[in-house]
Each structure stands twice: as C-alpha cells, then as structure tokens.
Amino acid sequence: MHIVAIGGSDAGISAALRARELDPTVDVTVVVADAYPNYSICGIPYYFSGDVQPWQSLAHRTHADLEATGMRLQLNTLATRINPQARRLAVRDEHGESEIIYDELVVGTGALPSCAGIAGLGELGPDDGVHVIHSMGDTFALDAHLANRDPRTAIIIGAGYVGLEMAEGFRARGMNVTQLQRGPEVLSTLDPDLASIVHDELVEHGVDVRTHTVVKGVEKSSNGLVVHAEHHGEPVAHTADLVLAVVGVRPNTSLLETAGAQLGVGRAVVVDEQMRTGIPHVFAAGDGIVTHHRLLGVTYLPLGTTAHKQGRIAGENALGGAARFAGSVGTQVVKVFDVVAARTGLREHEARAAGHDPLTTQTVADDHKRYYPGAQSISIRITGDRQNGLLLGAQLVGRLGTETAKRVDTYAAALFAGLTVEQISDLDLSYTPPLGSPWDAVQTAAQTWTRTHHTTGGTA
Amino acid sequence: MHIVAIGGSDAGISAALRARELDPTVDVTVVVADAYPNYSICGIPYYFSGDVQPWQSLAHRTHADLEATGMRLQLNTLATRINPQARRLAVRDEHGESEIIYDELVVGTGALPSCAGIAGLGELGPDDGVHVIHSMGDTFALDAHLANRDPRTAIIIGAGYVGLEMAEGFRARGMNVTQLQRGPEVLSTLDPDLASIVHDELVEHGVDVRTHTVVKGVEKSSNGLVVHAEHHGEPVAHTADLVLAVVGVRPNTSLLETAGAQLGVGRAVVVDEQMRTGIPHVFAAGDGIVTHHRLLGVTYLPLGTTAHKQGRIAGENALGGAARFAGSVGTQVVKVFDVVAARTGLREHEARAAGHDPLTTQTVADDHKRYYPGAQSISIRITGDRQNGLLLGAQLVGRLGTETAKRVDTYAAALFAGLTVEQISDLDLSYTPPLGSPWDAVQTAAQTWTRTHHTTGGTA
C-alpha cells in the first residue's frame, strides 16, 4: 500500500502523519514543491517582526522529525499530472520528469495569492520591490529585499489577517507603513463597529491606514513604487520603497481540474465530507477545496485549522477509513499589536443570506472582576436567530491578556453543539476574580442578546 | 405581589435582580443579616494580598446600585422563622422582632464554615487569633488582627481554593505561612499529578506546605497558638501567631429545616430544578441547597457561579416562571501565585463512583506555537468513558497568561453538550501563532486520550 500526498503544508503533512499514525506499516510519500515541508505559513509575519528567529524555527516539525514518523519526503518536486486510470502521478524535479505509482492519492496543493485584478501585480515581482507572502520562497525574497535595500517605506495592499500582521512586522522594524483597504474598515471579516478598535490600534502604532481605497495598479517610477488607487472614487497615488500585496487567495486547482475534478464555490475543488474528490483513489484537503461548514453547508473558507482537520481525515480515509469532516464554523483570531480580534459563526448579513432572521447585539464586558487589578473590557457582538433563538455567531475584540482568543472557543463549541443564545447562560464556565466573573463576559453578551430579543418581540 | 429574598450574597441578590428585571413593578425585599449586601466573598483573599483596596471595592454592586434596581434592602436583619401557612417571615433587627408578609420567598442563606471536628475551633475566635473567612465580618476581624497585632506567622488549616489564595495573601504581606493539608497533596479537587504543580508553586513562593497532616485541635499557649496534628500518624505540633481555618463549608439550613424542608445529599436542602423546596411559595438557591449536576444527578457542590444561576432561576420562578436550572458540570478555577488550576466534570474516581468505566490520560501541550516568544506548557488530564467515548472531565494546570481559565470552558461547553472526547478534535477552535496552535492544547489532550483508548482496546 502506497499513499502519496501532494503538498508539504498543513493538509498534505497532516494526511501523511495520520496515515502513519494509524498504520505504521503503510508506505507514505509526500511530494513537496519546495525544500520547506511543514512550515508554519501563519508564522511568517513574526519572522519579519523579529519575534521568531531564525526562519528555521517556523517549521512545525523538522525534516528529521517528519522522516522519524516513517514518511518519505520528495522535496523540490512539482506534481505535474495525475493519471487516475493508471494511478500514476507525473512529477518534475531537477533530474527531469518521472512518475510515482500510488494506491491512494491526497492532493493538498493549497491556494495561490490573488492579484485581485490589480494591474502590474502580475508583472512586477520581488526584484522590483513588489511582494506577496505565501511561501518560504516569498519569505526569502522579502527578507533579501529588506536586508539588501533597507526600504524605509512600505505600502501594504489589503488589511486582512496577514496584512495586519505584516503591518506590525514592518513597524517593528521601524518602517513607515501605509495600509490600503478597499472597504470602509480594516479587517472586513468583522463588523466595522469592532474592526474600528483594530483600526485605532494600528493608528496608535503609527500605521497610516487608508480605508475606502480601491487599488487599481502598481507601477515602478524613479521615486519608487507607485500604487494608483481610487479613494471614494477620486484618484490617489501612494509611493513607497516596497509594496506588499495581501489581497486574498484563490484555490490552486489546476492539477485536480485537469484530472477531472469538479470545481464548486470559490472555484475550489468539490469534495465530500470524507475528502473524496470523486476521482477514484484521489482525496483532497486544504486551501484548494471547498469547505463544509456547519452553518452554511458548503462554502470556501481556507484556514490552517481546517486544513489540518481535512488532511487528517484524508489520511485516515486513504487508508480505508470512513472518517467525516464535522465541518467548520469559521472560527478565526488575529493579534494586531496588543489587540486580539476573533470571530466564529456568521455575521448578520451572512446569516441573512443563509436564510436566517438574525438579530445582532453588542456588549462591553470586563475580562475579570473590575476590583482585581488589570481588568480590561472585551467588546462582544452576538448574532442569533430571532425565530428559534439559535446562536449564529460571535465576534470579540479585547486587549492581549483578556483571554479573548479562548473565549471565542466557548462560542465555537456552542455553535458546534447547536445551542441557543439563551443556553450560553446555562453553561458552567470557570470563575475566579483575577480571571473571570460569576457570569463570564461570554454570558453577559448572550444575556444582552436575550434581553433585546425579548424586548423586540422575538418569538423564541 | 411581594417577593422576599433572604440573604445578601449571590443567590438572594440574583433572585431579586432577576425578578426586578423581568417585572419592574414587582415589590422585592432582600433581608440581609449584615450590612454588606452583594459583596464578592471570592474576592476577600485579594483584599488581604493588597490587590484590592479599599474593602468597599469588593461589592459587586453598591447599596445605591442595588436600590436603583428598585429592590428594598433590609440590612442587619436576621431571618428567624418562616411561617409557610401564613406566608410570614419572622425577622430580628436592632428594634426587635417583627414579621414580613411575603407572596413568594427565596431563601439564600448559604453555608457556614465547617470546623471539621477540630477541637478548639468552636471555642477560639478572632480575639484569640483564630479566624475563618466567610463573611465581611470575618474579614474585618482578620483585618483588625493584622493591623493591631502584626502577626508574623500564620498557620492555614486546609489547602483548598480559599486556603491557597489566603496563603498568597499572607505571603504578599511578608508573613511566614505554614499550610496544613490532610490529604497527600494540596488542592484535593485535582488529581495529585496536577496538584503537585500547585504545591511546587507554593513552595517556590515560600509557603511551608505540610501534606498528610491531619489537624486534631487548636489551643492557646504562652508562645502563641498551637495546632496539634498527626503527620502519617505521628503527633506533630505547629505554633504561630495566627490560625486560619478553611476546611470547607456546611449548608446553613436551619431556617428551611424548621419550616419543613427536606435535607438531602451533604445535608443540603432538597430543591427541584426550578428551585422549589416543596414548601408552598418557598424557593431556595445557593450554597444551602443541593446541586443539580449534569453528570452526577443531584450532589452538593456549592460554587458562586452556580448560586448566581440558581438565584436567577428562583427569581424568575417566584414571579410565576418555569425556568429550570440546566445543571452544573462542576467547573472551577483558582489562581495560586502565577499558576492557574482548573477543572470541569468528573475525575476518574468520581466517574467510577457514578457508574462509568473511566480512562484518564495526561498530556503536556504548549499554550501557543513554541516558535513565538513566551510559549508555556499546560498540563491537561482528560477523563472519558471507555464504553461510549463520552467526555467525563478535564483538569488543567498552566501558568498565568496561558488562557487556561478559559480553555477549561471549552471542555465545560463540551460536557454541557454531551460530546465525546473524539469530538473535541472536531471543534473549530481559534488559532493564531501567538495565542494557540492549529490543534489547540485542548484538542491535543483529547487526541492523546483517543489514542490511548484505541491502544488499550476501548470499544467506542
């Protein structure tokens, strides 16, 4: 039995680890396009901030750790074609083309940085001072730029998770950072009322944040790189030594598409809950596939946590198992300087689009008893369904040290279990004055929702 | 409609607040034995450590806050007898005896410090340098002792939550502290393998911890207070300027018992899930009543969080509602110096006594990605049922800053929802490198359990 996984990131490695864990006799090969298997891509911004040194620390496991599990790594090897009939995978490495015979294949080719239709992004690259940040190769290219040319000004196009983390990284290096955001507020995954707290934190730390700024193109000039944009419809231009584009990703599906896989939402590869692609003996996992979501059905929501789970399931099922992905609820968290922003489930407009009759309330509650030193407030938005009272989503923003990142997990567990907002108050949560309240902030926010719901005539 | 609540602590005040919240026209009186309604008894140790000053800060709400909700407070008033037939409550205050006519009564008389059969405890008091710590009166007595007599040495009998917090409080004042514990390890609510971490933290901070020390009696001598004990059966004596006895509580039931209420487990008053005592128009809540527990049925587990919930339900039902207490899962947390110890659900022996076939595993997992600065380990014990795979309990010990207090809440939510240990891995928990891992520590511990379970031939 030979299981082949394509991709050295979360999905591919998780599949390989799971297969070897369940059956230490199974032959497992992981085909990795570069020389950096199992690197924590989420950690790259902390390399640039100087928090993580050297870059080798970013490996979840070293090459030796991985080989010690009994898997074989085929590095610097690009998978070029799947032949499902013959169960052969064509690959290319420095020695040329060859084929790998597999019994079961797990494809974890992930996603690629999007250019979001911005002119020039496709043509300009690291040598021109224009960067993306999606692989260790991107990391080395940016690192070389910073080391060799000492840029003092940077424009970050995008204000999502990576964009915000990189703003922090560049500021930690003393660079001037201009952050351009298409929408009305940074961190468009949160409601603006909460994202504005993150915006304030960026400004507090010297980031020049420009919202409502739709980037049209990037070009080189004698003064540096010029980013052309529209701000409320008016043309504007920003100039800097360096441009970093972090405007989302698109699933990297060419390999599976050519092999006959179906594309679905977000042009991601369709799989079932067992990570089967429909092509015999071919599984897929990670950022290249659709995401089964407990509240939305099938969507596209690429996240590292999800890739780990999907990879684990693909690995188990490649071995003959019948594990099922229980589904994402879209839990996410980001640290931006000293603020932590988290969400799980749906926001109001997402819930409405999914057929719910949502109600959203906002509460500010202390992380622990106010009388004990260091109490800080957490802002929490709760979205629930007016008709059946079900919890649909929660968003939280608090300062570092308020345990906001793990408070969102209580809501995530409640969403997983299908609890109502009112049942959040029934949960038996921990309390000691230095770390909580008899009604935890999580519950205070739920009680605000319930009170508003009753006041506004909900039927639950 | 006149609702009378007896008791100015969590249960009584919660009942009164809830009734006023639901019906701002209802007449609510709270009869409070002392002059300190709605004080945070859990916060008292932090007054002695100096973290909380002045003592008035310990009030969850001020007298004015409470009256602003529309409730009437009758302070320094002892409830002496319930006449259920006439719906009259006899009370005594400085003006003598009188009666209050009620429509519905909520009794929240709480618990009293236990003497645990220790000779002398019943006779010696604050004037002798022997203290308990259960009310603001106790707090003032201890405060006066510390201020007027400047004791340099203290013996704390007991090493539960309050005992450990008071050890920290006394050490913060530079006192020498000897902590005597009956059992083999401090914090007997945790398995010794985890409680030993707390023990080490106490020793690290200069507390002289004596386990296996069964206290027999306390007496005054010319050298100070002498505590006589047996250590592994051998008589030992410890001498100090001050003795603090924190050896548990017993339900304060005399009022309800006299009125005809039934006593159950732990000699606490029996109530149903609606907080009805069986005596017409008499509800009860808090540390004086039995605890409905989702895993144990009915037990006695007095906790502030539970008293708040029970009080809220009693208040709603006194008003004619039919709210039900969803049940405790026994979630608890304590901070001891820089360590946080938490638990929820059952430990192995408790699970076995409740008819389960438990398996317990221990895991050490990082609070966040090791490559990001400041990562620290959390020790986690998971107890699950071998037969059906259900999660039965979790215990966690980590350092301050590891979000251990809110990580236990994920397990608490899982217990509430009746998840299996394996389903913990399915939860969509938050991840960012500075605050978590793609598989959170909570999930890593669950996966250890599942692996062990499969290896040892579990049937789930």
mmCIF file of N, CA and C in Angstrom, chain B residues 20-66:
data_model
loop_
_atom_site.group_PDB
_atom_site.id
_atom_site.type_symbol
_atom_site.label_atom_id
_atom_site.label_comp_id
_atom_site.label_asym_id
_atom_site.label_seq_id
_atom_site.Cartn_x
_atom_site.Cartn_y
_atom_site.Cartn_z
ATOM 1 N N ARG B 20 -36.797 41.804 39.494
ATOM 2 C CA ARG B 20 -36.959 43.218 39.110
ATOM 3 C C ARG B 20 -36.704 43.433 37.622
ATOM 4 N N GLU B 21 -35.782 42.640 37.048
ATOM 5 C CA GLU B 21 -35.503 42.775 35.621
ATOM 6 C C GLU B 21 -36.724 42.357 34.800
ATOM 7 N N LEU B 22 -37.337 41.251 35.202
ATOM 8 C CA LEU B 22 -38.456 40.711 34.428
ATOM 9 C C LEU B 22 -39.746 41.487 34.663
ATOM 10 N N ASP B 23 -39.906 42.015 35.866
ATOM 11 C CA ASP B 23 -41.120 42.767 36.169
ATOM 12 C C ASP B 23 -40.786 43.966 37.048
ATOM 13 N N PRO B 24 -40.568 45.097 36.422
ATOM 14 C CA PRO B 24 -40.153 46.291 37.180
ATOM 15 C C PRO B 24 -41.244 46.812 38.117
ATOM 16 N N THR B 25 -42.410 46.167 38.113
ATOM 17 C CA THR B 25 -43.463 46.619 39.032
ATOM 18 C C THR B 25 -43.504 45.779 40.296
ATOM 19 N N VAL B 26 -42.777 44.673 40.331
ATOM 20 C CA VAL B 26 -42.903 43.774 41.474
ATOM 21 C C VAL B 26 -42.146 44.354 42.671
ATOM 22 N N ASP B 27 -42.723 44.119 43.824
ATOM 23 C CA ASP B 27 -42.174 44.580 45.092
ATOM 24 C C ASP B 27 -41.165 43.525 45.572
ATOM 25 N N VAL B 28 -39.929 43.930 45.756
ATOM 26 C CA VAL B 28 -38.904 42.958 46.164
ATOM 27 C C VAL B 28 -38.154 43.471 47.391
ATOM 28 N N THR B 29 -38.090 42.617 48.406
ATOM 29 C CA THR B 29 -37.327 42.948 49.610
ATOM 30 C C THR B 29 -36.234 41.900 49.798
ATOM 31 N N VAL B 30 -35.034 42.365 50.094
ATOM 32 C CA VAL B 30 -33.963 41.427 50.428
ATOM 33 C C VAL B 30 -33.584 41.625 51.895
ATOM 34 N N VAL B 31 -33.673 40.537 52.633
ATOM 35 C CA VAL B 31 -33.341 40.563 54.053
ATOM 36 C C VAL B 31 -31.885 40.108 54.196
ATOM 37 N N VAL B 32 -31.062 41.004 54.727
ATOM 38 C CA VAL B 32 -29.624 40.760 54.776
ATOM 39 C C VAL B 32 -29.167 40.757 56.230
ATOM 40 N N ALA B 33 -28.482 39.693 56.642
ATOM 41 C CA ALA B 33 -28.113 39.520 58.050
ATOM 42 C C ALA B 33 -27.101 40.569 58.512
ATOM 43 N N ASP B 34 -26.240 41.008 57.592
ATOM 44 C CA ASP B 34 -25.262 42.027 57.988
ATOM 45 C C ASP B 34 -25.492 43.306 57.171
ATOM 46 N N ALA B 35 -24.497 44.154 57.158
ATOM 47 C CA ALA B 35 -24.661 45.447 56.476
ATOM 48 C C ALA B 35 -24.002 45.442 55.114
ATOM 49 N N TYR B 36 -23.657 44.233 54.592
ATOM 50 C CA TYR B 36 -22.821 44.154 53.397
ATOM 51 C C TYR B 36 -23.452 43.315 52.291
ATOM 52 N N PRO B 37 -24.507 43.833 51.677
ATOM 53 C CA PRO B 37 -25.150 43.051 50.624
ATOM 54 C C PRO B 37 -24.277 42.996 49.379
ATOM 55 N N ASN B 38 -24.333 41.861 48.676
ATOM 56 C CA ASN B 38 -23.751 41.700 47.341
ATOM 57 C C ASN B 38 -22.229 41.890 47.336
ATOM 58 N N TYR B 39 -21.593 41.491 48.442
ATOM 59 C CA TYR B 39 -20.135 41.518 48.445
ATOM 60 C C TYR B 39 -19.599 40.252 47.788
ATOM 61 N N SER B 40 -18.450 40.408 47.125
ATOM 62 C CA SER B 40 -17.801 39.283 46.462
ATOM 63 C C SER B 40 -16.931 38.552 47.470
ATOM 64 N N ILE B 41 -17.494 37.511 48.054
ATOM 65 C CA ILE B 41 -16.773 36.742 49.065
ATOM 66 C C ILE B 41 -15.520 36.108 48.445
ATOM 67 N N CYS B 42 -15.637 35.734 47.173
ATOM 68 C CA CYS B 42 -14.483 35.163 46.460
ATOM 69 C C CYS B 42 -13.327 36.148 46.360
ATOM 70 N N GLY B 43 -13.608 37.430 46.549
ATOM 71 C CA GLY B 43 -12.562 38.429 46.375
ATOM 72 C C GLY B 43 -11.793 38.748 47.652
ATOM 73 N N ILE B 44 -12.289 38.241 48.796
ATOM 74 C CA ILE B 44 -11.683 38.606 50.090
ATOM 75 C C ILE B 44 -10.169 38.344 50.142
ATOM 76 N N PRO B 45 -9.686 37.203 49.630
ATOM 77 C CA PRO B 45 -8.228 36.976 49.693
ATOM 78 C C PRO B 45 -7.420 38.095 49.029
ATOM 79 N N TYR B 46 -8.013 38.737 48.014
ATOM 80 C CA TYR B 46 -7.287 39.782 47.295
ATOM 81 C C TYR B 46 -7.300 41.107 48.048
ATOM 82 N N TYR B 47 -8.190 41.212 49.005
ATOM 83 C CA TYR B 47 -8.112 42.347 49.921
ATOM 84 C C TYR B 47 -6.889 42.169 50.820
ATOM 85 N N PHE B 48 -6.703 40.963 51.304
ATOM 86 C CA PHE B 48 -5.573 40.726 52.216
ATOM 87 C C PHE B 48 -4.225 40.742 51.505
ATOM 88 N N SER B 49 -4.218 40.388 50.230
ATOM 89 C CA SER B 49 -2.957 40.458 49.472
ATOM 90 C C SER B 49 -2.601 41.895 49.138
ATOM 91 N N GLY B 50 -3.571 42.794 49.277
ATOM 92 C CA GLY B 50 -3.335 44.188 48.931
ATOM 93 C C GLY B 50 -3.721 44.513 47.493
ATOM 94 N N ASP B 51 -4.143 43.505 46.728
ATOM 95 C CA ASP B 51 -4.538 43.759 45.335
ATOM 96 C C ASP B 51 -5.815 44.590 45.258
ATOM 97 N N VAL B 52 -6.693 44.410 46.222
ATOM 98 C CA VAL B 52 -7.970 45.133 46.230
ATOM 99 C C VAL B 52 -8.007 46.064 47.433
ATOM 100 N N GLN B 53 -8.131 47.334 47.185
ATOM 101 C CA GLN B 53 -8.262 48.326 48.252
ATOM 102 C C GLN B 53 -9.184 49.430 47.757
ATOM 103 N N PRO B 54 -10.038 50.031 48.577
ATOM 104 C CA PRO B 54 -10.393 49.597 49.920
ATOM 105 C C PRO B 54 -11.356 48.409 49.872
ATOM 106 N N TRP B 55 -11.738 47.931 51.015
ATOM 107 C CA TRP B 55 -12.611 46.750 51.057
ATOM 108 C C TRP B 55 -13.957 47.012 50.391
ATOM 109 N N GLN B 56 -14.351 48.268 50.319
ATOM 110 C CA GLN B 56 -15.643 48.574 49.677
ATOM 111 C C GLN B 56 -15.654 48.186 48.198
ATOM 112 N N SER B 57 -14.438 48.099 47.589
ATOM 113 C CA SER B 57 -14.370 47.705 46.169
ATOM 114 C C SER B 57 -14.882 46.296 45.941
ATOM 115 N N LEU B 58 -14.933 45.504 47.010
ATOM 116 C CA LEU B 58 -15.363 44.112 46.862
ATOM 117 C C LEU B 58 -16.851 43.976 46.569
ATOM 118 N N ALA B 59 -17.585 45.052 46.693
ATOM 119 C CA ALA B 59 -19.023 44.971 46.392
ATOM 120 C C ALA B 59 -19.226 44.783 44.890
ATOM 121 N N HIS B 60 -19.985 43.724 44.507
ATOM 122 C CA HIS B 60 -20.364 43.579 43.094
ATOM 123 C C HIS B 60 -21.132 44.821 42.658
ATOM 124 N N ARG B 61 -22.026 45.252 43.525
ATOM 125 C CA ARG B 61 -22.807 46.475 43.302
ATOM 126 C C ARG B 61 -22.882 47.204 44.632
ATOM 127 N N THR B 62 -22.915 48.521 44.586
ATOM 128 C CA THR B 62 -23.053 49.286 45.825
ATOM 129 C C THR B 62 -24.506 49.219 46.293
ATOM 130 N N HIS B 63 -24.703 49.633 47.536
ATOM 131 C CA HIS B 63 -26.042 49.733 48.096
ATOM 132 C C HIS B 63 -26.925 50.589 47.168
ATOM 133 N N ALA B 64 -26.351 51.686 46.701
ATOM 134 C CA ALA B 64 -27.111 52.586 45.817
ATOM 135 C C ALA B 64 -27.451 51.902 44.490
ATOM 136 N N ASP B 65 -26.480 51.162 43.930
ATOM 137 C CA ASP B 65 -26.729 50.405 42.685
ATOM 138 C C ASP B 65 -27.915 49.470 42.871
ATOM 139 N N LEU B 66 -27.898 48.770 44.001
ATOM 140 C CA LEU B 66 -28.955 47.780 44.249
ATOM 141 C C LEU B 66 -30.308 48.474 44.388
#
